Amino acid sequence: MKAVIYDFFHRGDDTFYYRLLSLLEKKIPFQIIELSRIRNDVYLIKTKQYWIILKGFTSYQKLKVQVAFTRALKQEGFTQTYQFYEFDEEPIVIDNKVYGLIEYLPPHKDSFSYHSKRNRREALQLLEHYYSVTERLVEIYKYILPTFHLMKKFEHRLEEYRMNIPIIEQYVKKDIVKEIMEWADYSFGSIKNKIDYLDTNPNVILHGDVAHHNFLRVRNNELYLIDFDLISIGPRIADYLQFANRILPDIGWSIQDLQSMQGYADLFKDKWFLMALIYPTDILREWNRIIRNKDVDNAYLLEQVQLLTTNQFHKRKKFYQKLQQLVGT
């Protein structure tokens, strides 16, 4: 029998590799020719018949929810995602992780990003298709998936950032840190006063992480939506807020460009959305993360967060000021 090629990051992974390979050879009905690690708990398995993604989950329940959910998406007409393979009724369990086998989607030679107008437009179209399908699945999943609490998330992120200010001020000018705090306080205070607004919006199954890396352009040029680790029940405006914050640096913080995009023209008529858009969620999130993970001594990561904070600060400021004018405050 030909030896299996493997590519792990550290030689210390040898023992884990052999245990994993031994288990996979019992679970997969094809000869494995290569096993490589993509990132933590995600591996690529090459067999003579298929390439397969192996992904770890913290519980069997979480794996089964995603297996059922991706199957339901396809049954309801959303075909632009992967499927799970189930070759064996017994789960793949190793080191307290439960692993699922996912269809490998051959990527396009040009990786997806939010830099191009075409990509941003296609991503929004795909999300809207996803919501039109998941709106029909809410009744089935409302007792299975968590409810997304936007206000709790904003409040927790804001208070964590407030506590981190003494550390942040060691790396960013105090007046910038103060202004960021003022934007966050203004935004959160404004939307908190209209807290019932979210209850007036129909629920969908939110994707929860609309970063560019969760869109995959496959070899035939179709765009796919992947990674459903953060799905929850809530109004689509939560994902739209996140999407806007993801793409604003790529469109130069242009109100006109954002407003002209599918789905946003109507949202711009909504004061709640405009006030929520002033919340500097990306800056708060990344500073909280780097401090929580004790990574401020990592020069590369620190520089990335500093650049995020200061690089387009004046464009961001003008954008927020225009939003305040539209709100009328």
CSV table of N, CA and C in Angstrom, one decimal, residues 61-174:
chain,number,residue,atom,x,y,z
A,61,GLN,N,-24.0,17.7,18.5
A,61,GLN,CA,-25.2,18.5,18.3
A,61,GLN,C,-25.0,19.6,17.2
A,62,LYS,N,-23.9,20.3,17.4
A,62,LYS,CA,-23.5,21.4,16.5
A,62,LYS,C,-23.3,20.9,15.1
A,63,LEU,N,-22.6,19.7,15.0
A,63,LEU,CA,-22.4,19.1,13.7
A,63,LEU,C,-23.7,18.7,13.0
A,64,LYS,N,-24.6,18.1,13.8
A,64,LYS,CA,-25.9,17.6,13.2
A,64,LYS,C,-26.8,18.7,12.8
A,65,VAL,N,-26.7,19.9,13.5
A,65,VAL,CA,-27.5,21.0,13.1
A,65,VAL,C,-27.0,21.5,11.8
A,66,GLN,N,-25.7,21.6,11.6
A,66,GLN,CA,-25.2,22.1,10.3
A,66,GLN,C,-25.5,21.1,9.1
A,67,VAL,N,-25.4,19.8,9.4
A,67,VAL,CA,-25.7,18.8,8.4
A,67,VAL,C,-27.2,19.0,8.0
A,68,ALA,N,-28.1,19.1,8.9
A,68,ALA,CA,-29.5,19.2,8.6
A,68,ALA,C,-29.8,20.6,7.9
A,69,PHE,N,-29.1,21.6,8.4
A,69,PHE,CA,-29.4,23.0,7.9
A,69,PHE,C,-29.0,23.1,6.4
A,70,THR,N,-27.8,22.6,6.1
A,70,THR,CA,-27.3,22.7,4.7
A,70,THR,C,-28.2,21.8,3.8
A,71,ARG,N,-28.6,20.7,4.3
A,71,ARG,CA,-29.5,19.9,3.5
A,71,ARG,C,-30.9,20.6,3.3
A,72,ALA,N,-31.4,21.3,4.3
A,72,ALA,CA,-32.6,22.0,4.2
A,72,ALA,C,-32.5,23.1,3.2
A,73,LEU,N,-31.3,23.8,3.2
A,73,LEU,CA,-31.1,24.9,2.3
A,73,LEU,C,-31.3,24.4,0.8
A,74,LYS,N,-30.6,23.3,0.6
A,74,LYS,CA,-30.7,22.8,-0.8
A,74,LYS,C,-32.1,22.3,-1.2
A,75,GLN,N,-32.7,21.7,-0.2
A,75,GLN,CA,-34.1,21.2,-0.5
A,75,GLN,C,-35.1,22.4,-0.8
A,76,GLU,N,-34.8,23.5,-0.2
A,76,GLU,CA,-35.6,24.7,-0.4
A,76,GLU,C,-35.2,25.6,-1.5
A,77,GLY,N,-34.1,25.2,-2.2
A,77,GLY,CA,-33.8,25.9,-3.4
A,77,GLY,C,-32.5,26.7,-3.4
A,78,PHE,N,-31.8,26.7,-2.2
A,78,PHE,CA,-30.5,27.5,-2.1
A,78,PHE,C,-29.4,26.4,-2.3
A,79,THR,N,-28.9,26.4,-3.5
A,79,THR,CA,-28.0,25.3,-3.9
A,79,THR,C,-26.5,25.8,-3.8
A,80,GLN,N,-26.3,27.1,-3.6
A,80,GLN,CA,-24.9,27.6,-3.7
A,80,GLN,C,-24.2,27.5,-2.3
A,81,THR,N,-24.1,26.2,-1.9
A,81,THR,CA,-23.3,25.9,-0.7
A,81,THR,C,-22.9,24.5,-0.8
A,82,TYR,N,-22.2,24.0,0.2
A,82,TYR,CA,-21.7,22.6,0.2
A,82,TYR,C,-22.7,21.7,0.9
A,83,GLN,N,-22.4,20.4,0.7
A,83,GLN,CA,-23.2,19.4,1.4
A,83,GLN,C,-22.2,18.6,2.3
A,84,PHE,N,-22.8,18.0,3.3
A,84,PHE,CA,-22.0,17.1,4.2
A,84,PHE,C,-22.1,15.6,3.7
A,85,TYR,N,-21.0,14.9,3.9
A,85,TYR,CA,-21.0,13.5,3.5
A,85,TYR,C,-21.2,12.7,4.8
A,86,GLU,N,-22.0,11.6,4.8
A,86,GLU,CA,-22.1,10.8,5.9
A,86,GLU,C,-21.9,9.3,5.5
A,87,PHE,N,-20.7,8.9,5.5
A,87,PHE,CA,-20.4,7.5,5.1
A,87,PHE,C,-20.6,6.5,6.2
A,88,ASP,N,-20.7,6.9,7.4
A,88,ASP,CA,-20.8,6.0,8.6
A,88,ASP,C,-21.8,6.7,9.6
A,89,GLU,N,-22.6,5.9,10.2
A,89,GLU,CA,-23.6,6.4,11.2
A,89,GLU,C,-22.9,6.9,12.4
A,90,GLU,N,-21.8,6.3,12.7
A,90,GLU,CA,-21.0,6.7,13.9
A,90,GLU,C,-20.2,8.0,13.6
A,91,PRO,N,-20.2,9.0,14.5
A,91,PRO,CA,-19.4,10.2,14.2
A,91,PRO,C,-17.9,9.9,14.4
A,92,ILE,N,-17.1,10.9,13.7
A,92,ILE,CA,-15.7,10.8,13.8
A,92,ILE,C,-15.3,11.7,15.1
A,93,VAL,N,-14.8,11.1,16.1
A,93,VAL,CA,-14.5,11.8,17.4
A,93,VAL,C,-13.0,11.5,17.7
A,94,ILE,N,-12.3,12.6,17.9
A,94,ILE,CA,-10.9,12.5,18.4
A,94,ILE,C,-10.5,13.8,19.2
A,95,ASP,N,-9.9,13.6,20.3
A,95,ASP,CA,-9.5,14.6,21.3
A,95,ASP,C,-10.7,15.6,21.6
A,96,ASN,N,-11.8,15.0,21.9
A,96,ASN,CA,-13.0,15.8,22.3
A,96,ASN,C,-13.6,16.7,21.2
A,97,LYS,N,-13.2,16.4,20.0
A,97,LYS,CA,-13.8,17.2,18.8
A,97,LYS,C,-14.6,16.2,18.0
A,98,VAL,N,-15.7,16.6,17.4
A,98,VAL,CA,-16.5,15.8,16.5
A,98,VAL,C,-16.3,16.3,15.1
A,99,TYR,N,-15.9,15.5,14.2
A,99,TYR,CA,-15.5,16.0,12.9
A,99,TYR,C,-16.6,15.6,11.8
A,100,GLY,N,-16.8,16.6,10.9
A,100,GLY,CA,-17.8,16.4,9.8
A,100,GLY,C,-17.0,16.3,8.5
A,101,LEU,N,-17.5,15.6,7.6
A,101,LEU,CA,-16.9,15.5,6.2
A,101,LEU,C,-17.8,16.4,5.3
A,102,ILE,N,-17.1,17.4,4.7
A,102,ILE,CA,-17.8,18.4,3.9
A,102,ILE,C,-17.3,18.3,2.4
A,103,GLU,N,-18.2,18.5,1.5
A,103,GLU,CA,-17.9,18.5,0.1
A,103,GLU,C,-16.8,19.6,-0.2
A,104,TYR,N,-15.8,19.2,-1.0
A,104,TYR,CA,-14.8,20.1,-1.4
A,104,TYR,C,-15.3,20.9,-2.6
A,105,LEU,N,-15.2,22.2,-2.6
A,105,LEU,CA,-15.6,23.0,-3.7
A,105,LEU,C,-14.4,23.6,-4.4
A,106,PRO,N,-14.1,23.1,-5.6
A,106,PRO,CA,-12.9,23.6,-6.3
A,106,PRO,C,-12.9,25.1,-6.5
A,107,PRO,N,-12.0,25.9,-6.0
A,107,PRO,CA,-12.1,27.4,-6.1
A,107,PRO,C,-11.7,27.9,-7.4
A,108,HIS,N,-12.2,29.1,-7.8
A,108,HIS,CA,-11.8,29.8,-9.0
A,108,HIS,C,-10.4,30.3,-8.8
A,109,LYS,N,-9.7,30.5,-9.9
A,109,LYS,CA,-8.3,30.9,-9.9
A,109,LYS,C,-8.2,32.3,-9.2
A,110,ASP,N,-9.3,33.1,-9.3
A,110,ASP,CA,-9.3,34.4,-8.7
A,110,ASP,C,-10.0,34.4,-7.4
A,111,SER,N,-9.4,34.6,-6.3
A,111,SER,CA,-10.0,34.5,-5.0
A,111,SER,C,-11.0,35.6,-4.8
A,112,PHE,N,-12.0,35.4,-4.0
A,112,PHE,CA,-13.1,36.4,-3.8
A,112,PHE,C,-12.6,37.4,-2.7
A,113,SER,N,-12.9,38.7,-3.0
A,113,SER,CA,-12.7,39.8,-2.0
A,113,SER,C,-13.8,40.8,-2.3
A,114,TYR,N,-13.9,41.8,-1.4
A,114,TYR,CA,-14.8,42.9,-1.5
A,114,TYR,C,-14.3,44.1,-2.3
A,115,HIS,N,-13.1,43.9,-2.9
A,115,HIS,CA,-12.5,45.0,-3.6
A,115,HIS,C,-13.3,45.5,-4.8
A,116,SER,N,-13.9,44.5,-5.5
A,116,SER,CA,-14.6,44.9,-6.8
A,116,SER,C,-16.1,45.1,-6.6
A,117,LYS,N,-16.6,46.0,-7.4
A,117,LYS,CA,-18.1,46.3,-7.3
A,117,LYS,C,-18.9,45.1,-7.7
A,118,ARG,N,-18.4,44.3,-8.7
A,118,ARG,CA,-19.1,43.1,-9.1
A,118,ARG,C,-19.2,42.1,-7.9
A,119,ASN,N,-18.1,41.9,-7.2
A,119,ASN,CA,-18.2,40.9,-6.1
A,119,ASN,C,-19.1,41.4,-5.0
A,120,ARG,N,-19.1,42.6,-4.7
A,120,ARG,CA,-20.0,43.1,-3.6
A,120,ARG,C,-21.5,43.0,-4.1
A,121,ARG,N,-21.7,43.3,-5.3
A,121,ARG,CA,-23.1,43.1,-5.8
A,121,ARG,C,-23.6,41.7,-5.8
A,122,GLU,N,-22.7,40.8,-6.2
A,122,GLU,CA,-23.0,39.3,-6.2
A,122,GLU,C,-23.2,38.8,-4.8
A,123,ALA,N,-22.4,39.2,-3.9
A,123,ALA,CA,-22.5,38.8,-2.5
A,123,ALA,C,-23.8,39.2,-1.9
A,124,LEU,N,-24.3,40.4,-2.2
A,124,LEU,CA,-25.6,40.9,-1.7
A,124,LEU,C,-26.7,40.1,-2.3
A,125,GLN,N,-26.6,39.8,-3.6
A,125,GLN,CA,-27.7,39.0,-4.3
A,125,GLN,C,-27.8,37.6,-3.7
A,126,LEU,N,-26.6,37.1,-3.4
A,126,LEU,CA,-26.6,35.7,-2.8
A,126,LEU,C,-27.2,35.7,-1.4
A,127,LEU,N,-26.8,36.7,-0.6
A,127,LEU,CA,-27.4,36.9,0.7
A,127,LEU,C,-28.9,37.0,0.7
A,128,GLU,N,-29.4,37.8,-0.3
A,128,GLU,CA,-30.8,38.0,-0.4
A,128,GLU,C,-31.5,36.7,-0.7
A,129,HIS,N,-30.9,36.0,-1.6
A,129,HIS,CA,-31.5,34.7,-2.0
A,129,HIS,C,-31.5,33.7,-0.7
A,130,TYR,N,-30.4,33.8,0.0
A,130,TYR,CA,-30.3,33.0,1.3
A,130,TYR,C,-31.4,33.4,2.3
A,131,TYR,N,-31.7,34.7,2.4
A,131,TYR,CA,-32.7,35.1,3.4
A,131,TYR,C,-34.1,34.7,2.9
A,132,SER,N,-34.3,34.8,1.6
A,132,SER,CA,-35.6,34.4,1.0
A,132,SER,C,-35.9,32.9,1.3
A,133,VAL,N,-34.9,32.1,1.4
A,133,VAL,CA,-35.0,30.7,1.7
A,133,VAL,C,-35.1,30.5,3.2
A,134,THR,N,-34.2,31.1,4.0
A,134,THR,CA,-34.2,30.8,5.4
A,134,THR,C,-35.4,31.4,6.2
A,135,GLU,N,-36.0,32.4,5.5
A,135,GLU,CA,-37.3,33.0,6.1
A,135,GLU,C,-38.3,31.9,6.3
A,136,ARG,N,-38.3,30.9,5.4
A,136,ARG,CA,-39.2,29.8,5.4
A,136,ARG,C,-38.8,28.7,6.4
A,137,LEU,N,-37.6,28.8,6.8
A,137,LEU,CA,-37.1,27.8,7.7
A,137,LEU,C,-37.1,28.2,9.2
A,138,VAL,N,-37.4,29.4,9.5
A,138,VAL,CA,-37.4,30.0,10.8
A,138,VAL,C,-38.2,29.2,11.8
A,139,GLU,N,-39.4,28.8,11.4
A,139,GLU,CA,-40.4,28.1,12.2
A,139,GLU,C,-39.8,26.7,12.7
A,140,ILE,N,-39.0,26.1,11.8
A,140,ILE,CA,-38.4,24.8,12.1
A,140,ILE,C,-37.3,25.0,13.0
A,141,TYR,N,-36.5,26.0,12.8
A,141,TYR,CA,-35.2,26.2,13.6
A,141,TYR,C,-35.3,27.1,14.8
A,142,LYS,N,-36.4,27.7,15.1
A,142,LYS,CA,-36.5,28.7,16.2
A,142,LYS,C,-36.2,28.1,17.5
A,143,TYR,N,-36.4,26.8,17.7
A,143,TYR,CA,-36.2,26.1,18.9
A,143,TYR,C,-34.8,25.4,18.9
A,144,ILE,N,-34.1,25.4,17.8
A,144,ILE,CA,-32.9,24.8,17.7
A,144,ILE,C,-31.7,25.7,17.7
A,145,LEU,N,-31.9,26.9,17.0
A,145,LEU,CA,-30.8,27.9,16.9
A,145,LEU,C,-31.0,29.0,17.9
A,146,PRO,N,-29.9,29.6,18.3
A,146,PRO,CA,-30.0,30.7,19.3
A,146,PRO,C,-30.7,31.9,18.6
A,147,THR,N,-31.2,32.8,19.4
A,147,THR,CA,-31.7,34.1,18.9
A,147,THR,C,-30.6,35.1,19.0
A,148,PHE,N,-30.5,35.9,17.9
A,148,PHE,CA,-29.4,36.9,17.9
A,148,PHE,C,-29.8,38.1,18.6
A,149,HIS,N,-29.0,38.5,19.6
A,149,HIS,CA,-29.4,39.7,20.4
A,149,HIS,C,-28.4,40.8,20.1
A,150,LEU,N,-28.7,41.6,19.1
A,150,LEU,CA,-27.8,42.7,18.6
A,150,LEU,C,-27.5,43.7,19.7
A,151,MET,N,-28.5,44.1,20.5
A,151,MET,CA,-28.3,45.1,21.5
A,151,MET,C,-27.3,44.6,22.6
A,152,LYS,N,-27.5,43.3,23.0
A,152,LYS,CA,-26.6,42.7,24.0
A,152,LYS,C,-25.2,42.7,23.5
A,153,LYS,N,-25.0,42.3,22.2
A,153,LYS,CA,-23.7,42.2,21.6
A,153,LYS,C,-23.0,43.6,21.6
A,154,PHE,N,-23.8,44.6,21.1
A,154,PHE,CA,-23.3,46.0,21.1
A,154,PHE,C,-22.9,46.5,22.5
A,155,GLU,N,-23.7,46.2,23.4
A,155,GLU,CA,-23.5,46.7,24.8
A,155,GLU,C,-22.2,46.0,25.4
A,156,HIS,N,-22.1,44.7,25.2
A,156,HIS,CA,-20.9,44.0,25.8
A,156,HIS,C,-19.7,44.5,25.1
A,157,ARG,N,-19.7,44.7,23.8
A,157,ARG,CA,-18.5,45.1,23.0
A,157,ARG,C,-18.1,46.5,23.5
A,158,LEU,N,-19.1,47.4,23.7
A,158,LEU,CA,-18.9,48.8,24.1
A,158,LEU,C,-18.2,48.8,25.5
A,159,GLU,N,-18.7,48.0,26.4
A,159,GLU,CA,-18.2,48.1,27.8
A,159,GLU,C,-16.8,47.4,27.9
A,160,GLU,N,-16.6,46.4,27.1
A,160,GLU,CA,-15.3,45.8,27.1
A,160,GLU,C,-14.2,46.8,26.5
A,161,TYR,N,-14.6,47.5,25.5
A,161,TYR,CA,-13.7,48.5,24.9
A,161,TYR,C,-13.5,49.6,25.9
A,162,ARG,N,-14.5,50.1,26.6
A,162,ARG,CA,-14.3,51.1,27.6
A,162,ARG,C,-13.3,50.7,28.6
A,163,MET,N,-13.4,49.5,29.1
A,163,MET,CA,-12.4,49.0,30.1
A,163,MET,C,-11.0,48.9,29.5
A,164,ASN,N,-10.9,48.7,28.2
A,164,ASN,CA,-9.6,48.6,27.5
A,164,ASN,C,-8.9,49.9,27.1
A,165,ILE,N,-9.6,51.0,27.3
A,165,ILE,CA,-9.1,52.3,26.9
A,165,ILE,C,-7.7,52.6,27.4
A,166,PRO,N,-7.4,52.4,28.7
A,166,PRO,CA,-6.0,52.7,29.2
A,166,PRO,C,-5.0,52.0,28.4
A,167,ILE,N,-5.2,50.7,27.9
A,167,ILE,CA,-4.3,50.0,27.1
A,167,ILE,C,-4.2,50.6,25.7
A,168,ILE,N,-5.4,50.8,25.1
A,168,ILE,CA,-5.4,51.3,23.7
A,168,ILE,C,-4.7,52.6,23.6
A,169,GLU,N,-4.8,53.5,24.6
A,169,GLU,CA,-4.2,54.8,24.6
A,169,GLU,C,-2.7,54.8,24.5
A,170,GLN,N,-2.1,53.6,24.8
A,170,GLN,CA,-0.7,53.4,24.7
A,170,GLN,C,-0.2,53.3,23.3
A,171,TYR,N,-1.2,53.0,22.4
A,171,TYR,CA,-0.8,52.7,21.0
A,171,TYR,C,-1.5,53.7,20.0
A,172,VAL,N,-2.6,54.4,20.4
A,172,VAL,CA,-3.3,55.3,19.5
A,172,VAL,C,-3.5,56.6,20.3
A,173,LYS,N,-3.5,57.7,19.5
A,173,LYS,CA,-3.7,59.1,20.1
A,173,LYS,C,-4.9,59.1,21.0
A,174,LYS,N,-4.8,59.8,22.1
A,174,LYS,CA,-6.0,59.8,23.0
A,174,LYS,C,-7.2,60.5,22.4
